[in-house]
Short mmCIF file of C-alpha atoms in Angstrom, two decimals:
data_model
loop_
_atom_site.label_atom_id
_atom_site.label_comp_id
_atom_site.label_asym_id
_atom_site.label_seq_id
_atom_site.Cartn_x
_atom_site.Cartn_y
_atom_site.Cartn_z
CA MET F 98 92.72 96.98 96.66
CA ARG F 99 89.90 99.49 96.94
CA ASP F 100 86.53 98.80 98.57
CA PHE F 101 84.19 98.16 95.63
CA HIS F 102 81.21 99.24 97.73
CA LEU F 103 82.53 102.82 97.58
CA PRO F 104 82.94 105.26 94.68
CA GLY F 105 86.38 105.39 93.15
CA ARG F 106 88.58 104.29 90.27
CA SER F 107 90.22 100.92 89.82
CA THR F 108 93.76 100.67 88.56
CA VAL F 109 94.01 100.03 84.82
CA HIS F 110 95.87 96.87 83.81
CA SER F 111 97.36 95.90 80.45
CA VAL F 112 100.12 93.86 78.87
CA ASN F 113 101.41 95.57 75.72
CA GLY F 114 101.55 99.24 76.61
CA MET F 115 99.88 102.08 78.46
CA CYS F 116 99.59 105.84 78.61
CA ALA F 117 98.25 107.88 81.53
CA THR F 118 97.45 111.56 81.04
CA SER F 119 95.17 114.29 82.39
CA GLN F 120 92.88 114.08 79.33
CA PRO F 121 91.50 110.90 77.68
CA LEU F 122 91.96 112.26 74.14
CA ALA F 123 95.70 112.54 74.78
CA ALA F 124 95.98 109.04 76.27
CA GLU F 125 94.03 107.62 73.31
CA ALA F 126 96.35 109.41 70.85
CA ALA F 127 99.40 107.90 72.55
CA VAL F 128 97.96 104.39 72.43
CA SER F 129 97.04 104.83 68.75
CA ILE F 130 100.66 105.77 68.01
CA MET F 131 101.92 102.65 69.79
CA ARG F 132 99.39 100.47 67.98
CA ALA F 133 100.75 101.91 64.72
CA GLY F 134 104.27 100.77 65.64
CA GLY F 135 105.57 103.80 67.52
CA ASN F 136 107.42 103.53 70.81
CA ALA F 137 106.91 105.26 74.15
CA VAL F 138 108.80 108.40 73.09
CA ASP F 139 106.72 108.81 69.92
CA ALA F 140 103.56 108.27 71.97
CA ALA F 141 104.56 110.71 74.73
CA ILE F 142 105.16 113.56 72.29
CA ALA F 143 101.91 112.81 70.47
CA ALA F 144 100.08 112.99 73.81
CA SER F 145 101.84 116.21 74.81
CA ALA F 146 100.94 117.84 71.48
CA VAL F 147 97.28 116.85 71.98
CA LEU F 148 97.33 118.35 75.47
CA CYS F 149 98.64 121.61 73.99
CA VAL F 150 95.35 121.69 72.08
CA VAL F 151 92.77 120.32 74.53
CA GLU F 152 94.33 121.82 77.71
CA PRO F 153 95.70 125.05 76.25
CA TYR F 154 95.78 126.90 79.57
CA ASN F 155 97.97 124.21 81.16
CA THR F 156 100.49 123.65 78.41
CA GLY F 157 101.54 124.74 74.96
CA ILE F 158 104.32 124.91 72.42
CA GLY F 159 105.22 128.27 73.97
CA GLY F 160 106.30 126.46 77.14
CA ASP F 161 108.94 124.09 78.48
CA CYS F 162 109.30 120.40 79.18
CA PHE F 163 111.39 117.89 81.11
CA ALA F 164 111.60 114.15 80.57
CA ILE F 165 113.04 111.05 82.20
CA LEU F 166 113.47 107.99 80.01
CA SER F 167 114.28 104.37 80.78
CA LYS F 168 115.00 102.27 77.71
CA GLY F 169 113.76 98.68 77.95
CA GLY F 170 112.94 99.14 81.61
CA GLY F 171 116.60 99.16 82.61
CA GLY F 172 118.19 101.12 85.41
CA ASP F 173 120.13 103.42 83.05
CA ILE F 174 117.95 106.49 83.46
CA ILE F 175 118.22 109.37 80.96
CA GLY F 176 117.19 112.90 81.88
CA LEU F 177 116.41 115.77 79.52
CA ASN F 178 116.13 119.43 80.52
CA GLY F 179 113.98 121.24 77.96
CA SER F 180 113.55 124.47 79.88
CA GLY F 181 114.14 127.74 78.07
CA ARG F 182 116.28 130.69 79.04
CA SER F 183 115.70 134.38 79.56
CA PRO F 184 116.70 136.70 76.71
CA LYS F 185 120.45 137.32 76.74
CA ALA F 186 120.01 141.08 76.85
CA LEU F 187 117.99 140.94 80.08
CA SER F 188 119.60 141.92 83.38
CA LEU F 189 118.47 142.96 86.83
CA GLU F 190 119.70 146.49 86.18
CA LYS F 191 117.85 146.80 82.87
CA LEU F 192 114.71 145.36 84.40
CA LYS F 193 114.76 147.88 87.23
CA SER F 194 115.63 150.84 85.01
CA ALA F 195 112.76 149.96 82.66
CA GLY F 196 110.42 149.91 85.65
CA GLY F 197 109.65 146.27 84.90
CA ASP F 198 108.94 143.32 87.09
CA LEU F 199 108.50 139.54 86.82
CA GLY F 200 104.76 139.53 87.39
CA LEU F 201 102.50 136.95 85.82
CA ASN F 202 101.50 139.19 82.89
CA SER F 203 104.92 140.77 82.45
CA VAL F 204 106.73 140.35 79.13
CA HIS F 205 109.93 140.15 81.19
CA ALA F 206 108.68 136.91 82.73
CA VAL F 207 108.58 135.30 79.27
CA THR F 208 111.48 132.89 78.78
CA VAL F 209 112.22 131.43 75.35
CA PRO F 210 110.10 128.28 74.85
CA GLY F 211 112.10 125.06 75.15
CA ALA F 212 109.47 122.39 74.55
CA VAL F 213 109.59 122.10 70.74
CA ASP F 214 113.39 121.77 70.73
CA ALA F 215 113.18 119.07 73.42
CA TRP F 216 110.46 117.17 71.55
CA ALA F 217 112.56 117.16 68.38
CA ARG F 218 115.67 116.01 70.26
CA LEU F 219 113.85 113.16 71.99
CA LEU F 220 112.32 111.97 68.73
CA ALA F 221 115.61 112.14 66.84
CA ASP F 222 117.57 110.30 69.52
CA HIS F 223 115.04 107.85 70.96
CA GLY F 224 111.88 107.82 68.84
CA THR F 225 110.95 106.05 65.62
CA MET F 226 108.61 108.57 63.99
CA GLU F 227 108.85 112.10 62.58
CA LEU F 228 107.29 115.17 64.19
CA GLY F 229 104.69 115.37 61.42
CA ARG F 230 103.43 111.87 62.16
CA VAL F 231 103.14 112.27 65.92
CA PHE F 232 101.48 115.70 65.50
CA GLU F 233 98.63 114.24 63.42
CA PRO F 234 96.16 113.68 66.33
CA ALA F 235 96.79 117.18 67.72
CA ILE F 236 96.42 118.85 64.33
CA ARG F 237 93.13 117.03 63.70
CA LEU F 238 91.69 118.08 67.07
CA ALA F 239 92.84 121.70 66.69
CA GLU F 240 91.42 121.90 63.18
CA GLU F 241 88.17 119.99 63.60
CA GLY F 242 87.49 120.91 67.21
CA PHE F 243 87.20 119.13 70.54
CA ALA F 244 84.65 119.07 73.36
CA VAL F 245 85.83 120.94 76.45
CA ALA F 246 86.19 118.65 79.48
CA PRO F 247 84.84 119.55 82.97
CA ARG F 248 88.00 120.53 84.89
CA ILE F 249 89.43 122.25 81.81
CA GLY F 250 86.26 124.26 81.23
CA THR F 251 86.08 125.27 84.89
CA GLU F 252 89.61 126.67 85.01
CA TRP F 253 89.38 128.24 81.54
CA HIS F 254 86.46 130.29 82.88
CA PHE F 255 88.52 131.49 85.86
CA LEU F 256 91.27 132.66 83.48
CA GLU F 257 89.16 134.97 81.31
CA GLY F 258 90.53 138.01 83.15
CA HIS F 259 94.11 136.87 82.68
CA LEU F 260 93.55 136.55 78.91
CA ALA F 261 91.80 139.92 78.71
CA HIS F 262 95.15 141.75 78.98
CA ASP F 263 96.06 140.75 75.41
CA ALA F 264 93.77 141.12 72.39
CA ASP F 265 95.59 138.39 70.47
CA ALA F 266 95.07 135.95 73.35
CA VAL F 267 91.38 136.84 73.47
CA ALA F 268 91.07 136.25 69.73
CA GLN F 269 92.71 132.82 69.86
CA PHE F 270 91.49 131.36 73.15
CA THR F 271 87.99 132.75 73.77
CA LYS F 272 84.71 133.21 71.99
CA ASP F 273 84.05 136.95 72.11
CA GLY F 274 85.97 137.23 75.36
CA LYS F 275 84.29 134.26 77.03
CA ALA F 276 85.80 130.88 77.77
CA PRO F 277 84.05 127.92 76.13
CA ALA F 278 81.59 126.12 78.37
CA VAL F 279 82.03 122.55 79.56
CA GLY F 280 80.99 120.26 76.71
CA GLU F 281 81.22 123.01 74.10
CA LYS F 282 83.15 122.42 70.89
CA PHE F 283 86.24 124.60 70.46
CA ARG F 284 88.70 124.95 67.59
CA LEU F 285 92.25 126.32 67.36
CA PRO F 286 92.82 126.66 63.60
CA VAL F 287 95.86 128.96 63.85
CA LEU F 288 97.61 126.55 66.21
CA ALA F 289 96.74 123.70 63.82
CA GLU F 290 98.59 125.46 61.00
CA THR F 291 101.58 126.16 63.25
CA LEU F 292 101.80 122.49 64.27
CA ARG F 293 101.48 121.45 60.62
CA LEU F 294 104.38 123.72 59.65
CA ILE F 295 106.62 122.45 62.46
CA GLY F 296 105.66 118.89 61.61
CA ALA F 297 106.62 119.38 57.98
CA LYS F 298 109.83 121.38 58.42
CA GLY F 299 111.03 120.35 61.87
CA ARG F 300 112.32 122.15 64.91
CA ASP F 301 113.91 125.02 62.96
CA ALA F 302 110.50 126.08 61.64
CA PHE F 303 109.65 127.16 65.19
CA TYR F 304 112.93 128.80 66.21
CA GLU F 305 113.80 130.50 62.91
CA GLY F 306 111.85 132.01 60.03
CA PRO F 307 108.30 133.41 60.04
CA LEU F 308 107.09 131.70 63.26
CA ALA F 309 110.06 132.98 65.26
CA GLY F 310 109.68 136.39 63.63
CA ASP F 311 106.04 136.53 64.74
CA MET F 312 106.96 135.65 68.30
CA VAL F 313 109.91 138.02 68.58
CA GLU F 314 107.97 140.90 67.04
CA LYS F 315 105.15 140.50 69.56
CA LEU F 316 107.51 140.32 72.54
CA ARG F 317 109.59 143.29 71.37
CA ARG F 318 106.46 145.35 70.78
CA MET F 319 105.55 144.80 74.42
CA GLY F 320 108.97 145.93 75.65
CA GLY F 321 110.71 142.57 75.87
CA PHE F 322 114.45 142.12 75.33
CA HIS F 323 113.97 138.98 73.21
CA THR F 324 115.82 138.59 69.90
CA ALA F 325 115.80 136.23 66.95
CA GLU F 326 119.20 135.04 68.14
CA ASP F 327 117.72 134.00 71.50
CA PHE F 328 115.22 131.76 69.72
CA ALA F 329 117.72 130.30 67.23
CA ALA F 330 120.17 129.46 70.04
CA THR F 331 117.62 127.50 72.12
CA LYS F 332 118.95 124.06 72.95
CA CYS F 333 117.86 121.41 75.43
CA ASN F 334 120.45 119.25 77.18
CA TYR F 335 120.73 115.78 78.63
CA VAL F 336 121.32 115.67 82.38
CA GLU F 337 122.23 112.99 84.89
CA PRO F 338 119.21 112.42 87.15
CA ILE F 339 119.69 112.99 90.86
CA ARG F 340 118.63 110.17 93.19
CA THR F 341 117.85 109.16 96.72
CA ARG F 342 116.77 105.92 98.37
CA TYR F 343 113.56 105.53 100.31
CA ARG F 344 112.45 102.24 101.91
CA GLY F 345 114.82 100.30 99.66
CA ARG F 346 113.79 101.92 96.38
CA GLU F 347 115.50 104.63 94.37
CA ILE F 348 113.68 107.78 93.30
CA CYS F 349 115.10 109.69 90.32
CA GLU F 350 114.47 113.36 89.54
CA ILE F 351 115.83 115.99 87.15
CA PRO F 352 118.57 118.10 88.81
CA PRO F 353 118.35 121.89 89.27
CA ASN F 354 117.23 124.25 87.81
CA GLY F 355 114.17 122.05 88.53
CA GLN F 356 112.74 121.58 92.02
CA GLY F 357 112.97 117.76 91.93
CA ILE F 358 115.66 117.98 94.60
CA THR F 359 112.96 119.33 96.93
CA ALA F 360 111.00 116.08 96.67
CA LEU F 361 114.14 114.03 97.35
CA LEU F 362 115.01 116.21 100.33
CA MET F 363 111.48 115.75 101.71
CA LEU F 364 111.81 111.97 101.40
CA ASN F 365 115.22 112.07 103.07
CA ILE F 366 113.75 114.02 105.98
CA LEU F 367 110.78 111.68 106.30
CA SER F 368 113.10 108.67 106.24
CA CYS F 369 114.54 109.97 109.53
CA THR F 370 111.08 109.77 111.16
CA GLU F 371 108.62 106.99 111.89
CA VAL F 372 105.85 108.07 109.53
CA ASP F 373 105.40 104.49 108.33
CA GLY F 374 103.57 103.58 111.53
CA LEU F 375 101.05 106.41 111.37
CA ASP F 376 97.48 106.64 110.12
CA PRO F 377 97.93 107.74 106.47
CA HIS F 378 94.89 110.01 106.76
CA GLY F 379 95.61 111.29 110.25
CA ALA F 380 96.91 114.53 111.69
CA ALA F 381 100.31 113.15 112.72
CA ARG F 382 101.15 111.96 109.19
CA PHE F 383 100.17 115.29 107.65
CA HIS F 384 102.02 117.22 110.35
CA TYR F 385 105.26 115.41 109.54
CA GLU F 386 104.69 115.82 105.81
CA MET F 387 103.96 119.53 106.05
CA GLU F 388 106.95 120.20 108.32
CA ALA F 389 109.26 118.22 106.02
CA ALA F 390 107.87 120.24 103.12
CA ARG F 391 108.43 123.57 104.83
CA LEU F 392 112.03 122.63 105.63
CA ALA F 393 112.72 121.32 102.13
CA TYR F 394 111.14 124.31 100.36
CA ASP F 395 113.14 126.67 102.55
CA MET F 396 116.29 125.02 101.18
CA ARG F 397 114.85 125.11 97.66
CA ASP F 398 114.23 128.84 97.81
CA ARG F 399 117.77 129.45 99.02
CA TYR F 400 119.75 127.21 96.71
CA VAL F 401 117.88 125.90 93.63
CA ALA F 402 118.88 127.80 90.50
CA ASP F 403 120.57 127.42 87.12
CA PRO F 404 123.86 125.59 87.82
CA ASP F 405 125.45 127.36 84.84
CA PHE F 406 125.39 130.57 86.88
CA GLY F 407 126.57 129.34 90.27
CA GLU F 408 127.19 126.23 92.30
CA VAL F 409 124.04 124.49 93.54
CA PRO F 410 125.15 122.29 96.48
CA VAL F 411 123.27 119.17 95.35
CA GLU F 412 125.47 116.66 97.16
CA ARG F 413 125.22 118.53 100.46
CA LEU F 414 121.48 119.05 100.15
CA LEU F 415 120.93 115.33 99.57
CA SER F 416 123.35 114.15 102.25
CA ARG F 417 122.23 112.10 105.23
CA GLU F 418 123.68 114.76 107.50
CA THR F 419 121.43 117.45 106.06
CA ALA F 420 118.37 115.19 106.33
CA GLU F 421 119.08 114.34 109.96
CA GLU F 422 119.79 117.96 110.84
CA LEU F 423 116.51 119.12 109.32
CA ALA F 424 114.46 116.21 110.68
CA ALA F 425 115.72 117.02 114.18
CA ARG F 426 113.92 120.36 113.95
CA ILE F 427 110.51 118.67 113.67
CA ASP F 428 108.55 118.60 116.91
CA PRO F 429 105.86 115.88 116.72
CA ASN F 430 103.48 118.13 118.65
CA ARG F 431 104.19 121.63 117.39
CA ARG F 432 104.64 123.57 114.17
CA ILE F 433 108.10 125.10 113.59
CA GLU F 434 107.67 128.83 114.10
CA ASP F 435 110.92 130.28 112.71
CA LEU F 436 110.50 129.17 109.11
CA GLY F 437 109.56 131.47 106.26
CA THR F 438 106.66 130.82 103.94
CA VAL F 439 106.94 128.88 100.71
CA ARG F 440 107.68 131.24 97.83
CA ASP F 441 105.05 131.01 95.09
CA PRO F 442 102.44 129.12 97.13
CA LEU F 443 99.80 129.35 94.37
CA ASN F 444 99.14 126.03 92.68
CA ARG F 445 100.02 126.78 89.09
CA ASP F 446 99.00 124.01 86.79
CA THR F 447 100.59 121.98 84.03
CA VAL F 448 100.30 118.60 82.35
CA TYR F 449 102.10 115.42 83.28
CA LEU F 450 101.93 112.17 81.33
CA THR F 451 103.65 108.81 81.34
CA VAL F 452 103.94 106.12 78.70
CA VAL F 453 105.28 102.55 78.78
CA ASP F 454 105.46 100.51 75.58
CA LYS F 455 105.63 96.77 74.79
CA ASP F 456 109.44 96.83 74.98
CA ARG F 457 109.20 98.49 78.40
CA ASN F 458 110.62 101.77 77.29
CA ALA F 459 109.24 104.10 79.96
CA VAL F 460 108.82 107.85 79.67
CA SER F 461 108.06 110.28 82.48
CA PHE F 462 107.15 113.53 80.76
CA ILE F 463 105.97 116.98 81.79
CA ASN F 464 105.12 120.09 79.75
CA SER F 465 103.93 123.47 80.99
CA LEU F 466 103.17 127.17 80.53
CA PHE F 467 103.49 127.70 84.33
CA PHE F 468 100.47 129.86 85.24
CA GLY F 469 97.20 129.18 83.44
CA PHE F 470 97.73 130.43 79.87
CA GLY F 471 101.25 131.42 80.94
CA SER F 472 101.88 135.14 80.62
CA GLY F 473 98.58 135.64 78.81
CA ILE F 474 100.63 137.03 75.90
CA CYS F 475 99.94 135.44 72.51
CA ALA F 476 101.76 135.77 69.18
CA PRO F 477 99.05 136.72 66.67
CA LYS F 478 100.06 134.85 63.51
CA SER F 479 101.27 131.60 65.10
CA GLY F 480 98.83 131.31 67.99
CA VAL F 481 101.71 130.62 70.39
CA MET F 482 100.87 131.43 74.00
CA PHE F 483 104.01 132.38 75.92
CA GLN F 484 104.91 130.91 79.28
CA ASN F 485 105.86 133.11 82.24
CA ARG F 486 108.59 130.93 83.72
CA GLY F 487 110.68 134.00 84.41
CA SER F 488 108.40 134.54 87.40
CA GLY F 489 110.52 131.82 88.98
CA PHE F 490 113.48 134.22 89.21
CA VAL F 491 114.02 136.57 92.14
CA MET F 492 115.01 140.23 91.92
CA GLU F 493 117.53 140.02 94.75
CA GLU F 494 121.09 140.86 93.76
CA GLY F 495 123.52 138.15 94.78
CA HIS F 496 120.88 135.42 95.08
CA LEU F 497 121.71 132.23 93.14
CA ASN F 498 118.35 132.51 91.40
CA CYS F 499 118.54 136.23 90.61
CA VAL F 500 117.31 137.16 87.14
CA ALA F 501 120.03 137.42 84.50
CA GLY F 502 120.40 137.16 80.74
CA GLY F 503 120.53 133.69 79.14
CA LYS F 504 119.61 132.04 82.45
CA ARG F 505 117.10 129.34 83.36
CA PRO F 506 114.81 130.15 86.33
CA LEU F 507 113.90 127.88 89.21
CA HIS F 508 111.44 125.48 87.62
CA THR F 509 108.52 123.75 89.33
CA ILE F 510 107.72 121.01 86.79
CA ILE F 511 109.32 117.68 87.68
CA PRO F 512 108.96 114.20 86.18
CA ALA F 513 110.11 111.27 88.30
CA MET F 514 111.01 107.59 88.06
CA LEU F 515 111.00 104.89 90.73
CA VAL F 516 113.73 102.25 90.37
CA GLU F 517 113.93 98.88 92.15
CA LYS F 518 116.69 96.28 91.85
CA GLY F 519 118.24 98.14 88.95
CA ARG F 520 115.02 98.38 86.93
CA ALA F 521 112.62 101.23 86.30
CA VAL F 522 109.37 100.17 87.96
CA MET F 523 107.26 103.33 87.99
CA PRO F 524 107.39 106.52 85.95
CA PHE F 525 105.24 109.05 87.82
CA GLY F 526 104.50 112.70 88.34
CA VAL F 527 102.14 115.06 90.12
CA MET F 528 101.05 118.39 88.64
CA GLY F 529 100.38 121.65 90.40
CA GLY F 530 103.23 124.18 90.35
CA ALA F 531 105.01 124.51 93.67
CA TYR F 532 102.90 121.64 95.05
CA GLN F 533 104.62 119.07 92.84
CA ALA F 534 107.48 118.18 95.19
CA VAL F 535 105.00 117.53 98.02
CA GLY F 536 102.92 115.49 95.58
CA HIS F 537 105.87 113.27 94.70
CA ALA F 538 106.67 112.60 98.35
CA HIS F 539 102.99 112.02 99.14
CA VAL F 540 102.54 109.42 96.39
CA VAL F 541 105.79 107.61 97.22
CA THR F 542 105.02 107.39 100.94
CA ASN F 543 101.43 106.37 100.21
CA MET F 544 102.75 103.36 98.32
CA LEU F 545 105.90 102.45 100.24
CA ASP F 546 104.80 103.30 103.78
CA TYR F 547 101.07 102.65 103.64
CA GLY F 548 100.72 99.93 101.02
CA MET F 549 98.35 101.79 98.70
CA ASP F 550 98.06 100.73 95.08
CA VAL F 551 98.92 103.28 92.40
CA GLN F 552 95.37 104.62 92.01
CA GLN F 553 94.78 104.88 95.77
CA ALA F 554 98.11 106.70 96.14
CA LEU F 555 97.01 109.29 93.60
CA ASP F 556 93.49 109.59 95.04
CA SER F 557 94.63 110.17 98.64
CA THR F 558 93.72 113.54 100.20
CA ARG F 559 96.42 116.21 99.93
CA ALA F 560 97.65 119.29 101.76
CA PHE F 561 100.19 122.03 101.07
CA PRO F 562 101.89 124.63 103.31
CA ALA F 563 100.89 128.13 102.24
CA GLY F 564 101.39 131.36 104.15
CA LYS F 565 101.15 130.79 107.89
CA GLY F 566 99.03 127.70 107.51
CA ILE F 567 98.28 124.74 105.33
CA GLU F 568 95.71 124.41 102.57
CA VAL F 569 93.87 121.10 102.78
CA GLU F 570 91.52 119.37 100.38
CA HIS F 571 87.93 118.70 101.36
CA GLY F 572 88.62 115.01 101.98
CA LEU F 573 90.64 115.63 105.14
CA SER F 574 88.56 114.63 108.16
CA ALA F 575 87.45 117.00 110.90
CA GLU F 576 89.49 114.95 113.38
CA ALA F 577 92.65 115.37 111.31
CA ARG F 578 92.01 119.10 110.90
CA ASP F 579 91.58 119.49 114.65
CA GLY F 580 94.79 117.56 115.24
CA LEU F 581 96.70 119.84 112.90
CA ALA F 582 95.22 122.95 114.51
CA ALA F 583 96.27 121.64 117.91
CA ARG F 584 99.84 121.48 116.60
CA GLY F 585 99.76 125.16 115.64
CA HIS F 586 98.77 124.95 111.98
CA GLU F 587 96.25 127.36 110.54
CA VAL F 588 94.08 124.97 108.52
CA LYS F 589 92.40 126.41 105.43
CA ASP F 590 90.35 124.86 102.65
CA ALA F 591 92.12 124.77 99.29
CA PHE F 592 90.18 126.65 96.61
CA LEU F 593 90.98 123.99 94.01
CA PRO F 594 92.39 120.50 94.59
CA HIS F 595 96.17 120.21 94.73
CA GLY F 596 97.33 119.31 91.25
CA GLY F 597 96.73 116.04 89.47
CA GLY F 598 98.99 113.13 88.68
CA GLN F 599 99.66 109.94 86.78
CA ALA F 600 101.75 106.82 87.28
CA ILE F 601 102.32 103.42 85.68
CA VAL F 602 103.67 100.47 87.66
CA ILE F 603 105.79 98.03 85.62
CA ASP F 604 105.65 94.43 86.87
CA HIS F 605 108.66 92.91 85.13
CA GLU F 606 108.11 89.46 86.58
CA ARG F 607 104.51 89.07 85.42
CA GLY F 608 104.93 91.13 82.27
CA THR F 609 102.05 93.48 83.09
CA LEU F 610 101.37 97.17 83.66
CA ALA F 611 99.12 98.87 86.23
CA GLY F 612 98.28 102.52 85.76
CA GLY F 613 96.47 105.26 87.58
CA SER F 614 95.21 108.74 86.72
CA ASP F 615 94.24 111.40 89.21
CA PRO F 616 90.48 112.09 89.54
CA ARG F 617 91.26 115.74 90.28
CA LYS F 618 91.65 116.12 86.52
CA ASP F 619 89.72 114.85 83.49
CA GLY F 620 92.30 112.17 82.79
CA ALA F 621 92.60 108.50 82.11
CA ALA F 622 95.04 105.64 81.97
CA ILE F 623 94.53 103.62 78.77
CA GLY F 624 96.26 100.34 78.02
CA TYR F 625 96.25 97.86 75.18
#
């Protein structure tokens, strides 16, 4: 329990249900859906739709999503991969001959949005409400306007230059080229009409007809290889979550093409060490965590890709032998010198949310555009901002993750679920692009090794390996920084905090919930 003499957040406790998100308006919308009789799936999609409005740089209907679901709190965990694919006509050869690249503003980095298809599938299979009903809070906020929250307003301002590349993006997401100020009211009327149309006519209204035509026309005009057939063929798929055990609990993640395996590999490596006896805020703990991260991300960048295009050696990567082999490379007193840098070290942002309802259906849910405002390319008539997930591909012939037509790129967004004694006990996630796998391992070890409650585990100071050094948050002590420097790390201040995060702990014995929301964002956990 936290020291009440000091600033901080308490965990939020409730009995009937709870939602934790990065924005209070989204959490409130989810709770209102549950109060109206909806379940956790209905509430999660309502919250995600609201976040597409009030955090439009972090997520949108032009992006992707992943979800992990436990029905009734049982151990039968369901995974859904809602990530989109590159246009079928795209190839490495065509990309090179067109003089294109996979840069953040490149039309070739735009993969077909998968989120709307995934939302519709989840609702049809596991929800109780229609899209139109769960979209109501988002449509109201987009139409009537919302007040811009502090973290959102700050980052929106930083992204003005990214939006400036596209006149349609400027028209939809700025006021005369300027981001709205913190506390200012902002409306998205075009997006409101798009959500209303999808809500009325369903998933096909997005992937076929006028909305799809608007999106394809914009992408083709910019030199993209996208077709109407690419949009119409978009389909999410259920996947078997991958798992590992840590300190007697099971952690579940979505399998590749997502990077969830990186978090599991980190935990496997750390389980071969004695991190549980260390100061959780000290140099030794962070040294082990950063070295485990560097080793795990090195494996990620070699092997994580779309399994439809080549074998991803999941079993070998998660084996005890691999963990022991990698852990043996860690010197307690010195940084490993012969490791490359983490690809894509920038902390892209996204939204993560979790919902648990009165029947203990638990949803771990994540939705994203990748970089802030994705590619910065916006379809003019629908107001859809396109993601740039194709930046996750590499342009190296023969690499498992090499760009190709109809392929899913390496994906950073990862929901997770903690299972104990055959029951889901904590849906959780940490935002922040490449950082997310480190965030998962950090939260899990905070709770299982150091006895932190869910809010303390999310609050705890973070670090991430970037370039030749590590980027640390301001909360890391001078003593810890000196200890890391003595071990050969170049310690740098992170420009922005590392991600955000949410989690809900399910106490099946007492029949209660305890939730936390990361103070690095504007969020909240709300129960009822």
